mmCIF file of C-alpha atoms in Angstrom:
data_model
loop_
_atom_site.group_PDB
_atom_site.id
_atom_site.type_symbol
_atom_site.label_atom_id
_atom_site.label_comp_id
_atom_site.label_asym_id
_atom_site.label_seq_id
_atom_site.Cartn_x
_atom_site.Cartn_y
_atom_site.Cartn_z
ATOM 1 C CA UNK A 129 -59.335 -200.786 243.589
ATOM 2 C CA UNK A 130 -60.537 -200.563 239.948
ATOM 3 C CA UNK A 131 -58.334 -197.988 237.751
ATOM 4 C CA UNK A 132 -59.115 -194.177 237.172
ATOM 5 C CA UNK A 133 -60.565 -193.835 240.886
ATOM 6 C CA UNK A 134 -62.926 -190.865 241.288
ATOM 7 C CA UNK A 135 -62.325 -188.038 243.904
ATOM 8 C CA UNK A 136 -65.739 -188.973 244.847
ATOM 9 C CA UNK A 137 -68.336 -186.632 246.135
ATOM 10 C CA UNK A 138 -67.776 -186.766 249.406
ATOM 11 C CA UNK A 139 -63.847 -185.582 250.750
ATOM 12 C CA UNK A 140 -62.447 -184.975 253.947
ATOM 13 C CA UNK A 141 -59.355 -182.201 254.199
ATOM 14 C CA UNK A 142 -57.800 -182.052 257.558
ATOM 15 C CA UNK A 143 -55.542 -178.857 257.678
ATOM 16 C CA UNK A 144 -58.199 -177.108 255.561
ATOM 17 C CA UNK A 145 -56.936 -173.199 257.016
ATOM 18 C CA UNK A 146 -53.300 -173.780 255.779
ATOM 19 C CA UNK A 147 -52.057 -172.732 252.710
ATOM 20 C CA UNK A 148 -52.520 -176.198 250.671
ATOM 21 C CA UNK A 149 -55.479 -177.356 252.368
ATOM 22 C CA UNK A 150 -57.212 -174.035 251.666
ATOM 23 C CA UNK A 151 -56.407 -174.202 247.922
ATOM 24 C CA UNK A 152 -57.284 -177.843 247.755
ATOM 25 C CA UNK A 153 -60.507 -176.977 249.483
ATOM 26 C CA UNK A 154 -61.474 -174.139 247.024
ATOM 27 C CA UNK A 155 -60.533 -176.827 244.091
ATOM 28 C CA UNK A 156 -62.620 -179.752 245.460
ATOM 29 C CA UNK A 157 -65.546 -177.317 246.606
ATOM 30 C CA UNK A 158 -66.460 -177.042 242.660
ATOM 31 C CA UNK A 159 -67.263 -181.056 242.468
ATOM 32 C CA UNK A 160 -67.459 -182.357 245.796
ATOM 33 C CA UNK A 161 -71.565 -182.118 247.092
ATOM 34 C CA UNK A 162 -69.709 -182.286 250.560
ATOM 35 C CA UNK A 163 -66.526 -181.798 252.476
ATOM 36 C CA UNK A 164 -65.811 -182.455 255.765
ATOM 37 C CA UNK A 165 -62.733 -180.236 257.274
ATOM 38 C CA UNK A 166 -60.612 -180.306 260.074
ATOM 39 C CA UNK A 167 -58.204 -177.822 261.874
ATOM 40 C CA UNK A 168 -56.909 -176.435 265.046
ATOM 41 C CA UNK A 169 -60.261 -175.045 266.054
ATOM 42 C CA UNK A 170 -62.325 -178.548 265.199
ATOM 43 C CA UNK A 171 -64.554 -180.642 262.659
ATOM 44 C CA UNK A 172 -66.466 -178.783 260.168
ATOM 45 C CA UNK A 173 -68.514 -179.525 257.238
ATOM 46 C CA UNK A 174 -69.456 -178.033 254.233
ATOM 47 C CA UNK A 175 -72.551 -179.244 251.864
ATOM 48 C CA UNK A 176 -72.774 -177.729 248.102
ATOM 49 C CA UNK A 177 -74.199 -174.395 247.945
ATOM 50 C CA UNK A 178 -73.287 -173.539 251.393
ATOM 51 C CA UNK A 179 -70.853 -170.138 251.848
ATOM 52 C CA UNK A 180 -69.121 -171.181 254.951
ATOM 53 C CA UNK A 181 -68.622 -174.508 256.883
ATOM 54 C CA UNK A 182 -70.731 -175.629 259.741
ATOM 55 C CA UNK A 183 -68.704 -176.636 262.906
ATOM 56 C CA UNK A 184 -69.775 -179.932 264.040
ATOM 57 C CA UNK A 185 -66.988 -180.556 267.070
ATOM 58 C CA UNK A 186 -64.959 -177.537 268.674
ATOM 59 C CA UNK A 187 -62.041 -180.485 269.269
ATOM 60 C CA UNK A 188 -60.353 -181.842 266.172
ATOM 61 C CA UNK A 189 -59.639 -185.276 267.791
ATOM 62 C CA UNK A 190 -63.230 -185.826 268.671
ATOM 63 C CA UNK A 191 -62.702 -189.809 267.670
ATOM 64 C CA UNK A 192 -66.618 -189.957 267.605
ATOM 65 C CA UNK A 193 -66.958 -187.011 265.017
ATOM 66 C CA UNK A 194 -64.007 -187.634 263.502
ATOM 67 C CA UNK A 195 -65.245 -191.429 262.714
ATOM 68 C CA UNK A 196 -68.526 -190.217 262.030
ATOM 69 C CA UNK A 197 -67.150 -188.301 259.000
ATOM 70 C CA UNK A 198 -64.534 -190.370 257.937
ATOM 71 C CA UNK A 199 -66.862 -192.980 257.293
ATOM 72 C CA UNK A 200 -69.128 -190.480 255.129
ATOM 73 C CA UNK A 201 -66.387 -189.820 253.098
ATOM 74 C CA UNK A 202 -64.674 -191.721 249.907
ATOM 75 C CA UNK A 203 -61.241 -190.076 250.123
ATOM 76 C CA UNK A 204 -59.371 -188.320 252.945
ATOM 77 C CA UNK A 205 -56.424 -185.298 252.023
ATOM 78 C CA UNK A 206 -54.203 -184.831 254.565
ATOM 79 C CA UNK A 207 -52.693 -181.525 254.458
ATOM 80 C CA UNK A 208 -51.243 -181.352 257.909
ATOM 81 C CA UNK A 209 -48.204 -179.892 258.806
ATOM 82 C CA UNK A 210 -46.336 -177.846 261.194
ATOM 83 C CA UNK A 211 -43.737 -175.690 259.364
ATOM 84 C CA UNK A 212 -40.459 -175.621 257.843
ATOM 85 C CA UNK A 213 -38.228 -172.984 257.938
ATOM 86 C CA UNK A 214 -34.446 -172.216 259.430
ATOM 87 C CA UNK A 215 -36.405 -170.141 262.947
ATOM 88 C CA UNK A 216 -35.335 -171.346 266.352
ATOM 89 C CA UNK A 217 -35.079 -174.436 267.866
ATOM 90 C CA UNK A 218 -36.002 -175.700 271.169
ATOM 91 C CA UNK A 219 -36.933 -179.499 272.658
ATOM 92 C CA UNK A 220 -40.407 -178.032 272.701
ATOM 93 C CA UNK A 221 -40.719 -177.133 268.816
ATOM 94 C CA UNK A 222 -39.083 -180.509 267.815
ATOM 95 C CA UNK A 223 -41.416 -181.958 269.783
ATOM 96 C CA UNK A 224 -44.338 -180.014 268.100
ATOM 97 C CA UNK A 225 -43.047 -180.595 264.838
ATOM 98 C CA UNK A 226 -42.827 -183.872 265.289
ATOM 99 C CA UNK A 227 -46.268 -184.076 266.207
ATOM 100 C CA UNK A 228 -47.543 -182.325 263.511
ATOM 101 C CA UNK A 229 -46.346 -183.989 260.897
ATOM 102 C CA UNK A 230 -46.474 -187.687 261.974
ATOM 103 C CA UNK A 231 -48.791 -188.398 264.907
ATOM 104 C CA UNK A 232 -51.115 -186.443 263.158
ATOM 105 C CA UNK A 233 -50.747 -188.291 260.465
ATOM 106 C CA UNK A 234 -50.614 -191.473 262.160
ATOM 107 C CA UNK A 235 -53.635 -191.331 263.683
ATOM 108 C CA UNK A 236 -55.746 -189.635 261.200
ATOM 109 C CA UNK A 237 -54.649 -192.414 258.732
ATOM 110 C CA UNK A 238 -55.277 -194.988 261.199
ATOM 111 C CA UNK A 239 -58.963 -193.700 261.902
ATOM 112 C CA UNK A 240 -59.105 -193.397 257.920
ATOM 113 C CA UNK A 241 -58.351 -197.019 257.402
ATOM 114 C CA UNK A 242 -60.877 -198.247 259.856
ATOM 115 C CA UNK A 243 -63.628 -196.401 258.877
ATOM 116 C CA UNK A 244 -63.723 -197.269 255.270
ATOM 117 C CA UNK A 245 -61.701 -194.311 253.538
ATOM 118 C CA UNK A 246 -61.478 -195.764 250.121
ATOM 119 C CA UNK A 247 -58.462 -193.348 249.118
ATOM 120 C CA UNK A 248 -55.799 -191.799 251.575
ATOM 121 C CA UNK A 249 -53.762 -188.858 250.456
ATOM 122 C CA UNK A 250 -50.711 -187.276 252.385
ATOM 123 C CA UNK A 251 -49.086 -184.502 251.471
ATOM 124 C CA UNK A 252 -45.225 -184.898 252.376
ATOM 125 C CA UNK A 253 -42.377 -182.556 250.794
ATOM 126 C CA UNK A 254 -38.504 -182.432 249.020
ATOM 127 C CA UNK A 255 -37.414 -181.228 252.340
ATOM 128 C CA UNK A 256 -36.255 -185.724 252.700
ATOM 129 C CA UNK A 257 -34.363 -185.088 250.024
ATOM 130 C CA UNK A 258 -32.526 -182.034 251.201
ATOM 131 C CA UNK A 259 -31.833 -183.184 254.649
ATOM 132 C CA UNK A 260 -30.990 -187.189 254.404
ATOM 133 C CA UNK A 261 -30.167 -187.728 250.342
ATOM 134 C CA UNK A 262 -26.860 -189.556 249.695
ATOM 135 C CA UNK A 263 -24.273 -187.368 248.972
ATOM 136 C CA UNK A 264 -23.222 -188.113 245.727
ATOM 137 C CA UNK A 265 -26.425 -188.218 244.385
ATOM 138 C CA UNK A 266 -27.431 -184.600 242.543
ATOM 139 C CA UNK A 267 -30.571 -185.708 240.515
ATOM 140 C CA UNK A 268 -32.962 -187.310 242.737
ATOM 141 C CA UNK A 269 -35.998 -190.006 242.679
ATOM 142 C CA UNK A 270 -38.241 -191.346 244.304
ATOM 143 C CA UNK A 271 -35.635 -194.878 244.900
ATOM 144 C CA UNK A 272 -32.928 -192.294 245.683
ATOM 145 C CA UNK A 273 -31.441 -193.379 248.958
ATOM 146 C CA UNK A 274 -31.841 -191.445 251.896
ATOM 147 C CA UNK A 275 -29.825 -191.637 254.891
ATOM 148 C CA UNK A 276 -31.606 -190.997 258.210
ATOM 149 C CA UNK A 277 -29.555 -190.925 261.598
ATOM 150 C CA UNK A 278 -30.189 -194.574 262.594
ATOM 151 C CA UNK A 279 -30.399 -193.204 267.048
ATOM 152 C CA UNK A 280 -32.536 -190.291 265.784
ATOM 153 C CA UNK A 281 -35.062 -192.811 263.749
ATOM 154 C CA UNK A 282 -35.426 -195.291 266.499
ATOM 155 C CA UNK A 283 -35.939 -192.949 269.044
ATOM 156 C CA UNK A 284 -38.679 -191.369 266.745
ATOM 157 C CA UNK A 285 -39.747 -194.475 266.277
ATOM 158 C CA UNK A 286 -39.977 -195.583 269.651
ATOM 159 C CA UNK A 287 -42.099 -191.931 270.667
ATOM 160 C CA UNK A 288 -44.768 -193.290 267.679
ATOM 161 C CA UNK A 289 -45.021 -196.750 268.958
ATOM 162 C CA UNK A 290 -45.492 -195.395 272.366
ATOM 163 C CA UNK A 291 -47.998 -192.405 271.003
ATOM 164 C CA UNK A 292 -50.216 -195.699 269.549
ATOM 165 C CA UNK A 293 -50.056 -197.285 272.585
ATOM 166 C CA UNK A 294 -51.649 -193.741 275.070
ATOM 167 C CA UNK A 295 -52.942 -191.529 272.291
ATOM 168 C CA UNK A 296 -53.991 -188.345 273.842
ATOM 169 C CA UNK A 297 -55.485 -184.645 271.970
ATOM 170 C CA UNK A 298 -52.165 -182.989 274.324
ATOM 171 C CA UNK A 299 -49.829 -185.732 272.388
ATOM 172 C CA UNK A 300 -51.381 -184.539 269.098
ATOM 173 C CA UNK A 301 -50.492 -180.547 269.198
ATOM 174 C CA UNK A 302 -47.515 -180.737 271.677
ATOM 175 C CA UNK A 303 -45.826 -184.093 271.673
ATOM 176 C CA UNK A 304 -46.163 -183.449 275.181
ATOM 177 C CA UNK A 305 -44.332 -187.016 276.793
ATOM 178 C CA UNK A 306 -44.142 -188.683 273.606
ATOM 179 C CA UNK A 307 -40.744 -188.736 272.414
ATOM 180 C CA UNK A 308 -37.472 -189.307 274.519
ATOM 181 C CA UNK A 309 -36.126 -186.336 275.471
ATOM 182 C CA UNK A 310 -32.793 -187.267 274.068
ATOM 183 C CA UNK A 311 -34.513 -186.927 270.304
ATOM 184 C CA UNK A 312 -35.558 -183.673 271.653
ATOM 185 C CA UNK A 313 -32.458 -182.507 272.171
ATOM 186 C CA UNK A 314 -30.234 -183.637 269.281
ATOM 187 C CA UNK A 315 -32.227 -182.291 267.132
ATOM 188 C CA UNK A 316 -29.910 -179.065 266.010
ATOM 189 C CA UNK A 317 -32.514 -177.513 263.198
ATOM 190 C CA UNK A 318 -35.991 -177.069 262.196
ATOM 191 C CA UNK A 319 -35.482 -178.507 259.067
ATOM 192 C CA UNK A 320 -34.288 -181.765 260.527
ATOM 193 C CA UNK A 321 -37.389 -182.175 262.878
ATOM 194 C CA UNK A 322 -39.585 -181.177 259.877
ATOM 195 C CA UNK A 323 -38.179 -183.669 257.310
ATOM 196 C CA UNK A 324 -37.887 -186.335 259.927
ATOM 197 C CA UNK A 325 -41.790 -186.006 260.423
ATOM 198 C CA UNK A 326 -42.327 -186.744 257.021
ATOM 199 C CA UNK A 327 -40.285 -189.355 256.503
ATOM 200 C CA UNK A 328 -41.426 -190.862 259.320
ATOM 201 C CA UNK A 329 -45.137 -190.174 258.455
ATOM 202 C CA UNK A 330 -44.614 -192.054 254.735
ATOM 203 C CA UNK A 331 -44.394 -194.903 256.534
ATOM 204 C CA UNK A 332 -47.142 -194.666 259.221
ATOM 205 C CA UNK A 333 -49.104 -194.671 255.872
ATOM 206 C CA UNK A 334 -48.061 -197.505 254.190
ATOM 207 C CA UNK A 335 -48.507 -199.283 257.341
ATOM 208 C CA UNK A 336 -52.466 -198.255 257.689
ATOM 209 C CA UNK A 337 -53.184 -198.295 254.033
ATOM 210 C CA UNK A 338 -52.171 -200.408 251.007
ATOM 211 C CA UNK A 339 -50.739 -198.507 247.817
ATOM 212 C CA UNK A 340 -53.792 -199.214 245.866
ATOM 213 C CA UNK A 341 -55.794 -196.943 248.425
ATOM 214 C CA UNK A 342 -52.937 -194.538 249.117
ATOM 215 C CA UNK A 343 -50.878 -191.430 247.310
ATOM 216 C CA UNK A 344 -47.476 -190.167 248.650
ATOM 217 C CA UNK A 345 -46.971 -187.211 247.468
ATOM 218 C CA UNK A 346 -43.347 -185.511 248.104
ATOM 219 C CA UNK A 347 -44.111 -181.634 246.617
ATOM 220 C CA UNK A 348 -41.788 -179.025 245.607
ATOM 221 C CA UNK A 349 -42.680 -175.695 246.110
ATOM 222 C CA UNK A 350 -46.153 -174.547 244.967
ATOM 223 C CA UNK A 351 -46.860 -171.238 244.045
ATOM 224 C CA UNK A 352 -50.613 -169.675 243.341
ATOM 225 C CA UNK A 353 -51.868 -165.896 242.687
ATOM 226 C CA UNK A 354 -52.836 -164.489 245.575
ATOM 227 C CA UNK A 355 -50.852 -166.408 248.458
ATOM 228 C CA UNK A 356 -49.821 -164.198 251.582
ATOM 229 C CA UNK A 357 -48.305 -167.051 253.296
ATOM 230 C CA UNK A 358 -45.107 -167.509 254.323
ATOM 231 C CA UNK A 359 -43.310 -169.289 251.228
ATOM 232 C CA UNK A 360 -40.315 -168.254 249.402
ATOM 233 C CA UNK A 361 -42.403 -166.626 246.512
ATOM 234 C CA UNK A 362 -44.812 -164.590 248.395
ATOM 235 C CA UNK A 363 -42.502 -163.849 250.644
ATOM 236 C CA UNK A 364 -40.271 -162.217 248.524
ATOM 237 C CA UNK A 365 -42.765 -160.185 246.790
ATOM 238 C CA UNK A 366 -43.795 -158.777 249.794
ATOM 239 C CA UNK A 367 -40.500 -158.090 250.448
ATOM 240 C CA UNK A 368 -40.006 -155.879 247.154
ATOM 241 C CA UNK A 369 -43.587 -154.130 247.698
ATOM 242 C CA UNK A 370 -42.489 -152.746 251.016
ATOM 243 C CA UNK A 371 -38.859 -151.523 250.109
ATOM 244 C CA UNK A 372 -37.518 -153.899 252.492
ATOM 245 C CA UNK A 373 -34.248 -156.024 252.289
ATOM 246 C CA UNK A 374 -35.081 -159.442 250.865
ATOM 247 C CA UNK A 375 -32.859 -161.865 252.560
ATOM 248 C CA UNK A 376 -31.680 -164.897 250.055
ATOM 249 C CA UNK A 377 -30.293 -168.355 250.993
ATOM 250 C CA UNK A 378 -27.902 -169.636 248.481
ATOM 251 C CA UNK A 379 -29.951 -172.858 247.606
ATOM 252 C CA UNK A 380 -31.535 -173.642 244.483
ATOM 253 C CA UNK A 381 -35.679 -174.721 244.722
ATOM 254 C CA UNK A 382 -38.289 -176.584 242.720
ATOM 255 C CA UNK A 383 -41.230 -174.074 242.138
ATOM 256 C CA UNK A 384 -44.507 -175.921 240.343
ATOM 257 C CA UNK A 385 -47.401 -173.677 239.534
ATOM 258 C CA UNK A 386 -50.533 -174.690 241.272
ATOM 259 C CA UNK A 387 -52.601 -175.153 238.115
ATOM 260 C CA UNK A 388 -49.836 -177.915 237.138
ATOM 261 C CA UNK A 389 -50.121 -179.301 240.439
ATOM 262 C CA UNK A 390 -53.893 -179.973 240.460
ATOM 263 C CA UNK A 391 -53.335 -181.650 237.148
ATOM 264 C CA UNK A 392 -50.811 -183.838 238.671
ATOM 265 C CA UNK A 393 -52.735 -184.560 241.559
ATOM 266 C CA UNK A 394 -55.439 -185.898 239.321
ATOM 267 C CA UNK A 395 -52.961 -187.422 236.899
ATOM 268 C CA UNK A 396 -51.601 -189.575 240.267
ATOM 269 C CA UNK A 397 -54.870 -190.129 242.059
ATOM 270 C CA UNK A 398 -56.446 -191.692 238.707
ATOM 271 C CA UNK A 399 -53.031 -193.410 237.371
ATOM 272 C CA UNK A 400 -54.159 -196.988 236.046
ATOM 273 C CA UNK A 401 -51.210 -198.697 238.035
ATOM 274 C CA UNK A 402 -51.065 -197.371 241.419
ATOM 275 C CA UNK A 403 -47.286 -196.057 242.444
ATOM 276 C CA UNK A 404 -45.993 -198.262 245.031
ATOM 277 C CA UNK A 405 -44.333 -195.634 247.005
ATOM 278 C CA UNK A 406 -43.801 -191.585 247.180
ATOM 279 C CA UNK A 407 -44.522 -190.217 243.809
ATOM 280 C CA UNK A 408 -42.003 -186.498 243.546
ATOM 281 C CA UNK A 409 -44.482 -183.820 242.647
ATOM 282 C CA UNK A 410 -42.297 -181.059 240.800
ATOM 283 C CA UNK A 411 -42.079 -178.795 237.647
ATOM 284 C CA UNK A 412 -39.667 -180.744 235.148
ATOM 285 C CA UNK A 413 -37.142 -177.671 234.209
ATOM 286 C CA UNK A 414 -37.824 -175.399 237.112
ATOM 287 C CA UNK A 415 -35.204 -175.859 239.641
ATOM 288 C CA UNK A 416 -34.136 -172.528 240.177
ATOM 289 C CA UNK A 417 -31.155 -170.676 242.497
ATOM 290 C CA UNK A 418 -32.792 -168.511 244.783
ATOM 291 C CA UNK A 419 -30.475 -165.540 243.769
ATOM 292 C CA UNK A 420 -31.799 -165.859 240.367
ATOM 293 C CA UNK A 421 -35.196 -165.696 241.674
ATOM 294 C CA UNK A 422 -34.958 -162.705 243.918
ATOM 295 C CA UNK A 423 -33.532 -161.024 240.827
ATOM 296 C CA UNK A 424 -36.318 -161.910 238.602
ATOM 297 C CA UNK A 425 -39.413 -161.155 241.144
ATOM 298 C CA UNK A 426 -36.950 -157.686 241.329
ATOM 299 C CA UNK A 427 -37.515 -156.873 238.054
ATOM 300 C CA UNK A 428 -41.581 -156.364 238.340
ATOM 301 C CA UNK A 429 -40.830 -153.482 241.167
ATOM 302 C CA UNK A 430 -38.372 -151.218 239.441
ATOM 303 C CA UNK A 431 -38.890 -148.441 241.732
ATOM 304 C CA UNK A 432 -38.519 -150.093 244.909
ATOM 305 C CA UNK A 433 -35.360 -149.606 247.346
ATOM 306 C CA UNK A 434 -34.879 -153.367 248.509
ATOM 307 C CA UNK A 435 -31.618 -154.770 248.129
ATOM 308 C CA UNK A 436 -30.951 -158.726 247.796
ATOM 309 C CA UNK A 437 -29.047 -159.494 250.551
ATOM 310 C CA UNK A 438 -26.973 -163.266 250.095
ATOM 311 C CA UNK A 439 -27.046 -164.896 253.287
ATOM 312 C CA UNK A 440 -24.345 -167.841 253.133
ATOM 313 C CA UNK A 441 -24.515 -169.200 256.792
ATOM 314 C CA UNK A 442 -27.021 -172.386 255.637
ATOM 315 C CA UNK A 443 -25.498 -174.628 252.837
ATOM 316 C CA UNK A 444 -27.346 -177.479 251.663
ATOM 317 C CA UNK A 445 -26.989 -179.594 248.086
ATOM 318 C CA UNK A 446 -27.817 -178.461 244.923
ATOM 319 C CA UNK A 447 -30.528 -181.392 243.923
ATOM 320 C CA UNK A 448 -32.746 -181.748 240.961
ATOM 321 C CA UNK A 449 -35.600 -183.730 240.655
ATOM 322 C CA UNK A 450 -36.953 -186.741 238.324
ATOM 323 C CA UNK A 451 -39.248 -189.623 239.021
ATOM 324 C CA UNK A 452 -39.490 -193.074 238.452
ATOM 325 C CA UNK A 453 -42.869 -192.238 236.770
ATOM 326 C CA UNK A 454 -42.668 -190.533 233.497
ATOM 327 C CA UNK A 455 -46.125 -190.658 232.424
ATOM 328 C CA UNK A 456 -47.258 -188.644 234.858
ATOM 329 C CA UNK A 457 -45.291 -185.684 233.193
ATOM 330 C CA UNK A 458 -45.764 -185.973 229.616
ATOM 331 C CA UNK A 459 -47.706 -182.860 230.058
ATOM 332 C CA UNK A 460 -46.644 -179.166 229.545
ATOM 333 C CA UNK A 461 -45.099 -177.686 232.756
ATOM 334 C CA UNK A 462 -45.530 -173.676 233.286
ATOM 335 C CA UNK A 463 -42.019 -172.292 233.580
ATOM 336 C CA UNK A 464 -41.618 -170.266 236.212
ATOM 337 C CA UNK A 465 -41.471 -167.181 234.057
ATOM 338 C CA UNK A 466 -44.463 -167.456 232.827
ATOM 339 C CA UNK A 467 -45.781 -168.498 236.604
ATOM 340 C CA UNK A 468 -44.561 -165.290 237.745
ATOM 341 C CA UNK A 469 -46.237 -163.464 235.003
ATOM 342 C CA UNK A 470 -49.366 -164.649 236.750
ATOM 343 C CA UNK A 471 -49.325 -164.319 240.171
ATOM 344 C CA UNK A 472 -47.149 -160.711 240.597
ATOM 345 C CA UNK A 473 -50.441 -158.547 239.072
ATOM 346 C CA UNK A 474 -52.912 -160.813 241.719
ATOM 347 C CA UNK A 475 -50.223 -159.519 244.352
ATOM 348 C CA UNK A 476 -51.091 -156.064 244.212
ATOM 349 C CA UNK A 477 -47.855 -155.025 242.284
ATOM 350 C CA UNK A 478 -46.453 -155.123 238.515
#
């Protein structure tokens, strides 16, 4: 692929209700003449000029729809996930998870790659780092090594090869008789099933697409004016508005502003010499405790009654972040200060 690739005008976004996928969809709506969009309710697209998407399959693994608008479009964003968090666990949310974040990807990227898709894009996280970075390793990356359980990644392994071999719409949201239950069950924390889903999904990736037609992207924690989702930002500020308790972990995070992440994004996609592996997407200089955090986003409710409670009970390293790229961040980087200075007023409060 020739150097400074184009978007193109034609994009598909699978996992265009989350939070990312919505965002990306609102930024690629202003160039794109048409997107094609997937979620849990089906396969929908969406011409220039239009004001809402046309549903053209009520199942999201229609293969023939599916197919029909890969091949109509030049690059495919995956922005599929199930979530994170430190909720419940159960056999039957690994499983999900799991199935979420890598057969989805697996076979979206497959059906990519055999339709044409000139340019793949899938959205992975930091969570790797957290949960299998070497020990003794404190700034991290992208050759950092990681550590996965070797029984828990050939069992996941061994549910993927067996997913390609019967792929099935109940595999895809439930995991349903994919994995072996012994996977299922080891798996202590949803953080563990989430990260190993991404991992995992890196590679189902690379093994459908080349890195010249293929971006990795491992992303910190984006924040945007106006989110209601269930981040640690938004969260928080909801949080203050209401009087409630806000409940902090003491971890530090990575917090990029979603204007520098679309400049990334098109700083990686276009990059002369594609990178041969996960790129880190993060804000150089804003790897922040969470204490700290709560304490600023405090400060823009002064009359509220919440109190910043320190939970202790999770513990995981204290990681910052660099990459083996540095001319994709020769740029300016908003600090989260001056982030937060822009989203609190489009959050109803200052």
């Amino acid at each position: 692929m020739s150097n400074n690739y184009s978007i193109g005008h034609h994009v598909f976004i699978a996992g265009f209700s989350g939070f990312l996928g919505k965002a990306l969809k609102t930024g690629f709506a202003r160039n794109a003449d048409k997107l094609y969009l997937q979620n849990r309710s089906g396969i929908f697209v969406e011409e220039k000029g239009a004001k809402t998407p046309r549903q053209i399959s009520r199942d999201p693994y229609d293969q023939k729809n599916l197919q029909t608008a890969l091949a109509d479009s030049q690059t495919c964003l995956n922005a599929v996930g199930f979530p994170s968090g430190y909720g419940e666990i159960s056999p039957e949310i690994v499983a999900k998870s799991l199935a979420g974040n890598l057969l989805h990807t697996d076979q979206l990227a497959q059906t990519a790659a055999e339709t044409g898709v000139k340019m793949f894009i899938s959205l992975s996280s930091m969570a790797v780092y957290y949960q299998f970075l070497s020990p003794q390793v404190r700034v991290a990356n992208e050759n950092s090594p990681l550590e996965l359980p070797p029984q828990l990644l050939e069992m996941a392994e061994a549910g993927l090869a067996r997913f390609r071999a019967h792929p099935s719409s109940s595999a895809l949201t439930s995991g349903e008789d994919v994995f072996p239950q012994a996977l299922l069950e080891n798996i202590k924390n949803t953080r563990l099933a989430y990260s190993l889903g991404k991992y995992l999904a890196e590679a189902s990736v690379r093994n459908w697409f080349p890195p010249q037609n293929s971006r990795l992207l491992r992303i910190a924690n984006i924040y945007i004016a106006g989110d209601s989702g269930q981040r640690i930002i938004p969260s928080f500020i909801r949080k203050f508005a209401a009087g409630e308790d806000v409940v902090v972990h003491n971890l530090s995070r990575n917090f990029i502003y979603w204007a520098d992440f679309e400049n990334l994004l098109d700083r990686i996609i276009s990059r002369t010499e594609p990178p041969a592996g996960p790129v880190n997407v993060y804000a150089p200089g804003c790897t922040v405790p969470l204490p700290d955090l709560a304490r600023e986003l405090g400060s823009y409710f002064p009359l509220s009654l919440s109190r910043i409670v320190l939970n202790e009970n999770i513990s995981e390293p204290d990681i910052d972040f660099t990459s083996r790229y540095p001319d994709l961040y020769a740029a300016n980087f908003t600090s989260v200060t001056e982030g937060l200075k822009n989203v609190i007023p489009l959050q109803g409060e200052k």
